[in-house]
Short mmCIF file of C-alpha atoms in Angstrom, two decimals:
data_model
loop_
_atom_site.label_atom_id
_atom_site.label_comp_id
_atom_site.label_asym_id
_atom_site.label_seq_id
_atom_site.Cartn_x
_atom_site.Cartn_y
_atom_site.Cartn_z
CA MET A 3 0.19 0.20 0.23
CA LEU A 4 1.31 3.38 -1.46
CA PRO A 5 1.11 5.66 1.11
CA ASP A 6 -0.92 8.99 0.61
CA ALA A 7 0.78 11.71 2.25
CA ALA A 8 4.60 12.39 2.39
CA PRO A 9 6.83 12.87 5.06
CA GLU A 10 8.92 15.50 5.36
CA LEU A 11 12.54 15.03 2.47
CA PRO A 12 15.66 14.88 5.20
CA ASP A 13 17.90 17.86 5.07
CA ALA A 14 20.88 16.56 2.58
CA GLU A 15 22.16 17.35 -0.95
CA TYR A 16 20.37 15.48 -3.61
CA LEU A 17 21.70 14.33 -6.88
CA VAL A 18 20.43 12.78 -9.63
CA LEU A 19 22.37 10.42 -12.27
CA SER A 20 21.23 9.82 -16.12
CA SER A 21 23.43 8.68 -18.57
CA ARG A 22 22.43 10.98 -21.02
CA LEU A 23 19.11 13.84 -20.60
CA ILE A 24 18.52 14.70 -24.63
CA PRO A 25 15.25 16.04 -26.15
CA GLY A 26 12.95 13.66 -28.10
CA MET A 27 15.74 10.55 -26.71
CA ASP A 28 14.96 7.52 -24.70
CA GLY A 29 11.52 8.09 -24.40
CA GLY A 30 9.58 7.67 -21.35
CA TYR A 31 13.23 7.36 -19.19
CA THR A 32 13.90 10.85 -20.00
CA ILE A 33 10.25 12.29 -19.15
CA ALA A 34 10.52 10.03 -15.91
CA THR A 35 14.16 11.29 -15.13
CA LEU A 36 12.83 14.88 -15.40
CA ALA A 37 9.63 14.05 -13.32
CA ARG A 38 11.86 13.35 -10.45
CA ALA A 39 13.29 15.99 -10.39
CA ARG A 40 10.98 18.48 -10.44
CA GLN A 41 8.86 16.04 -7.25
CA LEU A 42 12.36 16.88 -5.43
CA ALA A 43 12.45 20.40 -6.78
CA GLY A 44 8.72 20.88 -5.61
CA ALA A 45 8.98 18.93 -2.34
CA GLY A 46 11.42 21.99 -1.43
CA VAL A 47 15.63 20.62 -2.63
CA ALA A 48 17.63 23.37 -2.79
CA ASP A 49 14.78 26.29 -1.95
CA GLY A 50 12.55 24.69 -4.89
CA ALA A 51 15.28 24.50 -7.34
CA GLY A 52 15.77 21.12 -7.20
CA PRO A 53 18.21 18.42 -7.30
CA GLN A 54 21.39 18.35 -9.35
CA LEU A 55 20.73 16.41 -12.73
CA LEU A 56 24.38 14.75 -13.37
CA THR A 57 24.77 13.68 -16.93
CA PHE A 58 27.86 11.82 -18.26
CA ASP A 59 27.35 11.54 -21.80
CA PRO A 60 30.31 13.04 -23.92
CA GLY A 61 28.51 15.62 -26.34
CA SER A 62 29.53 19.02 -26.65
CA ALA A 63 29.00 22.02 -24.24
CA ALA A 64 27.09 23.81 -27.17
CA ASP A 65 25.05 20.84 -27.30
CA HIS A 66 24.47 20.36 -23.63
CA ALA A 67 23.78 23.96 -23.63
CA GLU A 68 20.52 23.30 -26.32
CA HIS A 69 18.86 20.60 -24.30
CA ARG A 70 19.13 22.72 -21.28
CA ARG A 71 17.43 25.29 -22.95
CA THR A 72 15.10 22.96 -25.21
CA PHE A 73 13.89 21.14 -21.35
CA ALA A 74 13.44 24.80 -19.89
CA GLU A 75 11.30 25.86 -22.57
CA GLN A 76 9.53 22.83 -22.11
CA GLY A 77 8.90 23.43 -18.32
CA ALA A 78 10.69 19.93 -17.92
CA LEU A 79 13.26 21.89 -15.83
CA VAL A 80 12.89 23.88 -12.97
CA ASP A 81 16.85 25.54 -12.84
CA PRO A 82 18.60 24.83 -16.23
CA SER A 83 22.15 25.35 -14.18
CA ARG A 84 21.18 22.39 -11.79
CA MET A 85 21.94 19.92 -15.04
CA ARG A 86 25.51 19.33 -15.11
CA ASN A 87 27.60 17.62 -17.82
CA LEU A 88 30.77 15.85 -16.76
CA PHE A 89 32.70 16.73 -20.39
CA ASP A 90 31.40 20.12 -19.60
CA GLU A 91 33.19 20.46 -16.36
CA ALA A 92 36.20 18.20 -17.62
CA VAL A 93 37.43 21.35 -19.99
CA ASP A 94 40.26 23.89 -18.25
CA PRO A 95 39.43 27.35 -19.57
CA ASP A 96 42.85 27.79 -20.56
CA GLY A 97 43.13 24.53 -22.01
CA GLY A 98 44.02 20.62 -21.70
CA ALA A 99 41.54 19.21 -18.55
CA ALA A 100 40.09 20.94 -15.39
CA ARG A 101 42.21 20.52 -12.43
CA TRP A 102 40.04 17.92 -11.03
CA LEU A 103 40.36 15.76 -13.42
CA LEU A 104 44.31 16.52 -13.79
CA ASP A 105 44.60 15.37 -9.96
CA ALA A 106 42.03 12.12 -10.11
CA SER A 107 45.08 11.00 -12.90
CA ASP A 108 47.78 8.39 -12.42
CA ALA A 109 50.95 9.46 -15.00
CA ALA A 110 51.84 5.76 -14.28
CA VAL A 111 48.85 4.41 -16.51
CA ALA A 112 49.92 3.79 -20.04
CA ALA A 113 47.32 3.51 -23.06
CA ASP A 114 47.12 0.47 -24.77
CA PRO A 115 48.38 0.94 -28.35
CA ASP A 116 46.57 -1.28 -30.05
CA VAL A 117 43.19 0.40 -28.88
CA GLU A 118 41.44 2.71 -30.70
CA TYR A 119 40.90 6.24 -28.89
CA ARG A 120 38.45 8.84 -29.35
CA VAL A 121 40.05 12.30 -28.72
CA LEU A 122 37.53 15.63 -27.11
CA THR A 123 38.27 18.69 -28.10
CA ASP A 124 36.75 21.98 -26.41
CA ALA A 125 35.40 25.00 -28.24
CA ASP A 126 38.22 26.04 -29.51
CA GLY A 127 40.16 22.42 -30.64
CA ARG A 128 42.71 21.63 -27.52
CA ALA A 129 42.37 18.39 -26.61
CA PHE A 130 41.35 17.32 -22.58
CA ALA A 131 40.37 14.01 -22.62
CA ALA A 132 40.07 10.61 -24.93
CA LEU A 133 38.13 8.08 -24.68
CA PRO A 134 38.72 4.45 -25.50
CA VAL A 135 36.51 2.94 -28.51
CA ILE A 136 35.13 -0.17 -27.74
CA PRO A 137 33.01 -1.01 -30.88
CA GLY A 138 30.33 -3.50 -30.67
CA ASN A 139 30.58 -4.21 -26.86
CA PRO A 140 27.49 -3.61 -25.09
CA ASP A 141 29.42 -3.57 -21.79
CA TRP A 142 32.14 -0.66 -22.95
CA HIS A 143 31.59 0.99 -19.70
CA LEU A 144 33.61 -1.79 -17.90
CA THR A 145 36.23 -1.52 -20.01
CA GLU A 146 40.09 -1.14 -17.71
CA GLU A 147 41.36 0.48 -20.83
CA PRO A 148 42.97 3.55 -19.39
CA VAL A 149 40.55 7.08 -20.27
CA LEU A 150 43.68 9.60 -21.28
CA VAL A 151 43.85 13.41 -19.70
CA TYR A 152 45.51 15.96 -21.66
CA ASP A 153 47.70 18.71 -19.77
CA ALA A 154 47.14 22.58 -21.40
CA ASP A 155 49.97 21.85 -23.57
CA GLY A 156 48.31 18.98 -25.49
CA ALA A 157 50.66 16.92 -24.06
CA VAL A 158 49.05 13.28 -22.63
CA ALA A 159 49.28 14.11 -18.38
CA GLY A 160 47.87 10.69 -17.39
CA ALA A 161 45.17 8.83 -17.53
CA LEU A 162 42.38 7.00 -15.48
CA HIS A 163 41.27 3.40 -14.89
CA GLY A 164 38.40 2.95 -17.30
CA PHE A 165 35.08 4.65 -17.32
CA ARG A 166 34.42 3.95 -13.52
CA GLY A 167 37.91 5.97 -12.82
CA LEU A 168 36.51 9.09 -14.83
CA TYR A 169 32.84 8.72 -13.44
CA ARG A 170 33.75 8.21 -9.84
CA ALA A 171 36.81 11.00 -9.69
CA TRP A 172 33.53 13.66 -11.45
CA LEU A 173 31.47 12.49 -8.72
CA GLU A 174 34.22 12.46 -5.91
CA HIS A 175 34.79 16.18 -7.42
CA VAL A 176 31.18 17.37 -7.03
CA THR A 177 30.50 15.43 -3.67
CA ALA A 178 33.88 17.39 -2.21
CA ALA A 179 32.08 20.91 -1.69
CA PHE A 180 29.13 19.31 0.73
CA GLY A 181 30.91 18.40 3.46
CA ASP A 182 30.10 16.24 6.12
CA ARG A 183 26.17 16.54 4.63
CA LEU A 184 24.07 13.54 4.08
CA ILE A 185 23.99 13.23 0.35
CA ILE A 186 21.18 11.41 -1.46
CA VAL A 187 22.25 9.88 -4.50
CA ILE A 188 19.01 8.73 -7.68
CA CYS A 189 20.42 6.85 -10.06
CA GLU A 190 18.23 6.45 -13.08
CA SER A 191 20.99 4.23 -15.37
CA ARG A 192 21.80 0.38 -14.91
CA GLN A 193 25.16 1.07 -16.33
CA LEU A 194 25.96 4.28 -13.66
CA GLY A 195 24.71 2.23 -11.13
CA GLU A 196 27.39 -0.82 -12.30
CA LEU A 197 30.29 1.94 -11.61
CA VAL A 198 28.77 3.38 -8.49
CA ALA A 199 27.56 -0.05 -6.88
CA ASP A 200 31.26 0.02 -4.42
CA TRP A 201 30.61 3.43 -3.78
CA SER A 202 31.82 3.24 -0.01
CA ASP A 203 31.18 7.34 1.01
CA PRO A 204 29.48 6.89 4.38
CA ARG A 205 27.27 10.36 3.58
CA VAL A 206 26.14 8.72 0.59
CA ARG A 207 22.78 6.72 -0.06
CA ILE A 208 21.61 5.45 -3.35
CA LEU A 209 18.47 5.16 -4.52
CA HIS A 210 18.27 3.05 -7.10
CA THR A 211 15.13 3.86 -9.90
CA ILE A 212 14.75 0.97 -12.36
CA HIS A 213 12.63 2.37 -15.59
CA THR A 214 12.31 -1.08 -17.97
CA MET A 215 11.84 -4.55 -18.19
CA HIS A 216 13.95 -6.83 -16.89
CA VAL A 217 13.30 -10.00 -18.49
CA GLU A 218 13.49 -10.97 -21.93
CA ALA A 219 10.82 -12.59 -24.87
CA PRO A 220 8.46 -14.39 -24.06
CA TYR A 221 8.47 -12.10 -21.03
CA THR A 222 7.47 -14.10 -17.84
CA PRO A 223 8.66 -13.73 -14.64
CA ASP A 224 11.12 -16.80 -15.32
CA ALA A 225 12.56 -15.87 -18.60
CA THR A 226 15.71 -15.42 -19.43
CA MET A 227 17.74 -11.78 -18.81
CA ASN A 228 20.34 -10.40 -20.87
CA THR A 229 23.99 -10.16 -19.45
CA LEU A 230 23.47 -6.62 -18.09
CA TRP A 231 20.70 -7.54 -16.06
CA THR A 232 22.11 -10.54 -14.76
CA ARG A 233 25.36 -8.82 -13.46
CA TRP A 234 22.99 -5.81 -12.04
CA PHE A 235 20.72 -8.64 -9.92
CA ARG A 236 24.35 -9.49 -8.32
CA LEU A 237 24.98 -5.90 -7.32
CA ALA A 238 21.55 -5.07 -7.04
CA ASP A 239 21.37 -5.47 -2.30
CA ARG A 240 24.82 -2.94 -2.45
CA PHE A 241 21.75 -0.01 -2.95
CA ASP A 242 19.80 1.66 -0.41
CA ALA A 243 16.92 1.00 -1.98
CA VAL A 244 16.13 -0.27 -5.41
CA ILE A 245 12.94 1.84 -6.80
CA TRP A 246 10.22 -0.18 -8.80
CA PRO A 247 7.75 1.48 -10.93
CA THR A 248 4.92 -1.21 -10.35
CA ALA A 249 4.15 -3.63 -7.38
CA THR A 250 3.54 -6.66 -10.05
CA GLN A 251 7.29 -6.24 -11.54
CA ARG A 252 8.62 -5.58 -8.02
CA ASP A 253 6.73 -8.96 -6.70
CA ASP A 254 7.96 -11.07 -9.55
CA VAL A 255 11.79 -9.95 -8.46
CA VAL A 256 11.38 -10.84 -4.77
CA ALA A 257 9.38 -14.06 -6.13
CA ARG A 258 12.49 -15.15 -8.28
CA PHE A 259 15.48 -13.50 -6.61
CA GLY A 260 14.58 -12.97 -2.42
CA PRO A 261 14.37 -10.01 -0.46
CA ALA A 262 18.14 -9.44 0.19
CA ALA A 263 18.18 -5.99 -1.43
CA ASN A 264 15.52 -3.24 -0.69
CA HIS A 265 12.86 -3.84 -3.36
CA VAL A 266 10.20 -1.21 -3.17
CA VAL A 267 7.71 0.42 -5.07
CA VAL A 268 7.69 4.33 -6.35
CA PRO A 269 5.40 4.42 -9.35
CA ASN A 270 6.49 7.69 -11.45
CA PRO A 271 4.21 10.86 -11.44
CA ILE A 272 2.22 11.82 -14.22
CA ALA A 273 0.63 15.06 -13.91
CA PRO A 274 -3.03 16.04 -13.96
CA VAL A 275 -4.66 17.31 -17.26
CA ALA A 276 -7.46 19.64 -18.29
CA THR A 277 -9.49 17.69 -20.51
CA ARG A 278 -11.32 18.78 -23.95
CA HIS A 279 -14.04 16.88 -24.26
CA ASP A 280 -15.07 18.90 -27.17
CA LEU A 281 -12.52 17.73 -29.22
CA ARG A 282 -13.79 13.83 -28.76
CA GLU A 283 -14.04 12.32 -32.60
CA ASP A 284 -16.52 9.33 -32.43
CA GLY A 285 -14.97 6.05 -34.16
CA LEU A 286 -11.69 7.47 -33.72
CA VAL A 287 -9.34 4.90 -32.42
CA ILE A 288 -5.52 5.82 -31.85
CA VAL A 289 -2.25 4.25 -31.24
CA LEU A 290 0.20 6.56 -30.12
CA GLY A 291 4.14 5.86 -29.48
CA ARG A 292 7.25 4.84 -31.23
CA LEU A 293 7.03 2.51 -34.28
CA ALA A 294 9.37 -0.19 -33.20
CA PRO A 295 9.29 -3.78 -33.28
CA GLY A 296 8.36 -4.44 -29.71
CA LYS A 297 5.45 -2.30 -29.95
CA ARG A 298 3.81 -4.73 -32.37
CA VAL A 299 1.50 -1.80 -34.21
CA ASP A 300 0.32 -4.36 -37.04
CA HIS A 301 -1.15 -5.88 -34.25
CA ALA A 302 -3.24 -3.47 -33.89
CA ILE A 303 -3.78 -2.93 -37.16
CA ARG A 304 -4.72 -6.44 -38.06
CA ALA A 305 -7.26 -6.35 -35.01
CA PHE A 306 -8.89 -2.63 -36.20
CA VAL A 307 -9.36 -3.82 -39.60
CA ALA A 308 -10.89 -7.61 -38.83
CA ALA A 309 -13.40 -5.29 -35.78
CA ASP A 310 -14.79 -3.47 -39.16
CA VAL A 311 -16.79 -1.23 -37.09
CA PRO A 312 -18.58 0.99 -39.59
CA GLY A 313 -17.54 4.62 -39.05
CA THR A 314 -14.19 4.26 -37.55
CA ARG A 315 -10.76 5.32 -38.24
CA LEU A 316 -7.08 4.25 -36.62
CA GLU A 317 -4.91 6.98 -36.51
CA ILE A 318 -1.22 5.96 -35.63
CA TRP A 319 0.91 8.48 -34.21
CA GLY A 320 4.88 8.38 -34.04
CA GLY A 321 7.65 7.44 -36.15
CA GLY A 322 10.55 4.89 -35.79
CA PRO A 323 11.44 1.81 -37.69
CA GLU A 324 9.02 -0.05 -38.65
CA GLN A 325 6.94 2.86 -40.66
CA GLU A 326 7.66 1.60 -43.79
CA ARG A 327 6.66 -2.18 -43.30
CA LEU A 328 3.56 -1.29 -41.37
CA GLN A 329 2.39 1.30 -44.65
CA THR A 330 2.92 -1.83 -46.70
CA LEU A 331 0.81 -4.23 -44.30
CA ILE A 332 -2.28 -1.13 -44.68
CA ASP A 333 -1.73 -1.15 -48.49
CA GLU A 334 -2.03 -4.98 -48.48
CA LEU A 335 -4.65 -4.84 -46.42
CA GLU A 336 -6.70 -2.18 -48.73
CA ALA A 337 -7.43 -0.24 -45.39
CA GLY A 338 -5.51 2.97 -46.64
CA ASP A 339 -9.19 5.06 -46.05
CA ARG A 340 -9.80 3.95 -42.82
CA VAL A 341 -6.09 3.40 -41.36
CA VAL A 342 -3.27 6.31 -41.34
CA LEU A 343 0.60 7.02 -40.15
CA ALA A 344 -0.53 10.13 -38.82
CA GLY A 345 3.45 10.75 -38.12
CA TYR A 346 5.17 12.53 -35.10
CA THR A 347 3.11 14.27 -32.46
CA ASP A 348 4.58 17.56 -30.54
CA SER A 349 1.04 17.36 -28.92
CA PRO A 350 0.35 13.99 -27.89
CA GLY A 351 -2.52 15.20 -25.09
CA THR A 352 -4.15 17.07 -28.16
CA VAL A 353 -4.33 13.47 -30.16
CA LEU A 354 -5.59 11.89 -26.58
CA ASP A 355 -8.59 14.77 -26.27
CA ARG A 356 -9.71 13.56 -30.16
CA ALA A 357 -9.47 9.26 -29.63
CA SER A 358 -12.59 7.82 -28.71
CA LEU A 359 -9.94 4.59 -27.58
CA LEU A 360 -6.48 3.93 -27.67
CA VAL A 361 -5.11 0.28 -28.69
CA THR A 362 -2.16 -0.76 -27.63
CA SER A 363 -0.35 -4.53 -28.69
CA THR A 364 3.08 -3.76 -27.22
CA ALA A 365 4.86 -7.55 -26.28
CA PHE A 366 6.14 -5.81 -23.20
CA GLU A 367 6.66 -2.55 -20.85
CA GLY A 368 8.52 -1.38 -18.15
CA GLN A 369 5.95 1.93 -17.18
CA PRO A 370 2.75 2.22 -18.07
CA LEU A 371 3.00 6.39 -18.85
CA GLY A 372 1.14 5.50 -22.25
CA VAL A 373 -1.81 4.08 -20.73
CA VAL A 374 -2.23 6.62 -17.35
CA GLU A 375 -1.57 9.44 -19.72
CA SER A 376 -5.16 7.97 -22.05
CA LEU A 377 -6.96 7.67 -18.99
CA LEU A 378 -6.18 11.51 -17.04
CA HIS A 379 -7.47 12.04 -20.34
CA ALA A 380 -10.30 9.96 -20.07
CA THR A 381 -9.91 8.29 -23.35
CA PRO A 382 -10.43 4.36 -22.48
CA VAL A 383 -7.75 1.91 -23.11
CA ILE A 384 -8.06 -1.70 -25.10
CA SER A 385 -4.57 -3.14 -24.27
CA TYR A 386 -2.38 -6.69 -24.08
CA ASP A 387 -2.30 -7.92 -20.66
CA VAL A 388 1.63 -8.03 -20.97
CA ARG A 389 4.07 -7.37 -17.95
CA TYR A 390 4.79 -4.49 -17.15
CA GLY A 391 2.32 -1.97 -15.63
CA ILE A 392 -0.56 -1.87 -18.21
CA ARG A 393 -2.49 -4.85 -15.70
CA ASP A 394 -1.51 -2.67 -12.61
CA VAL A 395 -3.54 0.72 -14.35
CA LEU A 396 -6.12 -0.98 -16.49
CA GLN A 397 -7.19 -4.00 -13.48
CA GLN A 398 -8.77 -0.90 -11.69
CA GLY A 399 -10.95 0.14 -14.27
CA GLY A 400 -10.92 2.33 -17.88
CA GLY A 401 -10.28 0.21 -19.79
CA VAL A 402 -10.18 -3.70 -21.49
CA LEU A 403 -7.05 -6.39 -21.16
CA VAL A 404 -7.04 -8.81 -23.26
CA PRO A 405 -4.30 -11.87 -23.66
CA GLY A 406 -1.13 -10.60 -25.07
CA GLY A 407 -0.24 -11.23 -28.91
CA ASP A 408 -3.95 -12.63 -29.54
CA VAL A 409 -5.16 -10.93 -32.73
CA GLU A 410 -8.22 -12.10 -32.69
CA ALA A 411 -9.43 -11.55 -29.39
CA LEU A 412 -8.17 -7.48 -29.56
CA GLY A 413 -9.82 -7.65 -32.53
CA GLU A 414 -13.14 -8.93 -31.08
CA ALA A 415 -12.30 -6.13 -28.03
CA ILE A 416 -12.19 -3.28 -29.95
CA ARG A 417 -15.81 -4.15 -32.07
CA ALA A 418 -16.96 -4.88 -28.80
CA LEU A 419 -16.08 -1.21 -27.27
CA LEU A 420 -17.29 0.98 -30.25
CA THR A 421 -20.37 -1.02 -30.88
CA ASP A 422 -21.47 -0.29 -27.07
CA GLN A 423 -21.06 3.45 -26.67
CA GLY A 424 -22.60 2.93 -23.23
CA ARG A 425 -19.74 1.48 -21.64
CA LEU A 426 -17.25 3.07 -23.95
CA ALA A 427 -18.92 6.32 -22.19
CA ALA A 428 -18.61 4.48 -18.25
CA LEU A 429 -15.16 3.67 -19.35
CA SER A 430 -14.35 6.77 -20.14
CA ALA A 431 -15.62 8.36 -16.76
CA GLU A 432 -14.05 5.77 -14.28
CA ALA A 433 -10.65 6.90 -15.93
CA PRO A 434 -9.42 9.88 -14.55
CA ALA A 435 -10.12 8.73 -11.11
CA VAL A 436 -8.08 5.42 -12.14
CA ALA A 437 -5.42 7.60 -13.44
CA ALA A 438 -4.99 9.45 -9.67
CA ALA A 439 -3.16 6.77 -8.60
CA TRP A 440 -0.38 7.69 -10.59
CA SER A 441 -0.86 11.46 -8.96
CA PRO A 442 2.41 13.60 -8.72
CA GLN A 443 1.26 13.73 -4.85
CA ARG A 444 1.36 9.98 -4.06
CA SER A 445 4.61 9.46 -6.82
CA LEU A 446 6.03 12.22 -4.02
CA ALA A 447 4.53 10.20 -0.88
CA ALA A 448 6.27 6.94 -1.92
CA LEU A 449 9.57 8.72 -2.88
CA THR A 450 10.28 10.74 -0.10
CA SER A 451 9.10 7.54 2.81
CA VAL A 452 11.72 5.62 0.51
CA ILE A 453 14.44 8.56 1.32
CA ALA A 454 13.91 8.84 4.89
CA ALA A 455 13.96 5.28 5.36
CA ALA A 456 17.19 5.26 3.40
CA ALA A 457 18.32 8.12 5.42
CA SER A 458 17.88 6.83 8.35
CA ALA A 459 19.89 3.95 8.48
CA PRO A 460 23.55 2.90 7.48
CA PRO A 461 24.86 2.73 3.88
CA ARG A 462 24.53 -0.86 2.73
CA ARG A 463 27.96 -0.71 0.74
#
């Protein structure tokens, strides 16, 4: 049971670690990470400025400035100065690496001459660091190959032991300014989590959030996992809390791996909206999201065509690698007059306000943000019953679940709902109340409870 009222946040320094935060990339991950930072700002962290958002992608300083500007314009970032990047701060204004990076480097560490390096330069073209290139290796972040550090004369002054050494040097530089204060770290990336799992600073409490599915196809609780997940679970008990977005996923994890780690649930916050009921279009069914293989949009198309309800149409909003294949399918089904690939939208709320029904035929989910957003707009949802999160929402109301992968059942559910206006109206009416379980208030109450518990206990590392 989630708390309804938030306890007071502990007096501490707050850091949110994210591999990258780039507008338009990484979907729900970026949205959820920024929403969590806004939550903490609203709860009074840093007098309302929010936690420091520390990012680790090696883009240019100009790129990062543009990202901050865009997020601020979108209202996703409270204080742009709180979003910092390792590589922006690794540059000395007079050339070469910043002092903290030079101090952390080891002159005795030499690079392997057979390893390719990506040399990073400042705005004036002066080298300050070089990263080992590990092509085709998803575990590049674990390499022990040295990260080279340049001095103001453009010479290699030393090196750090892999990305772990580089990232930890920056974190120690950032936290050196905090004195003896408690430091609450919210790690949003599993790759970063692997690199900080042994950070034994007694001031630090690490809360590791999860955004994604942890198993492979067929996405059952006992299905195989990839190497990153397998390795990560061996470290899970080192974090002061592991935060899952849904109770179902948390429960599956505890049943499979046991309770050694501190597994807790904090739903990602989704802000309330002002629904435009006047925009609703009878018979409009939508699919909204990335056109990727795992989303199985072809199932939704086949199901809608099979439902064959007169006067209805399907709009598919989003872009991605499946676009050409889906258009071919629409043409093969001779459904171009009823089914359209509408492209990307920067106003998904308006699309949801227009729709009578949202259909999702995904193979898996990590967090049900799209489903909750649809219910907030009073748009009922028909979905495959797949892990994770969708059942957590729709079993409370606002939609219909059908067996995962069953296109015939999906089509029958679409036909049944579109031909029963009373049932459709009833689901629409109850949808916003169901979505309220994912309100910022309830999410913040759960998050602050977890933070308070972690702060009052000794660190696990």
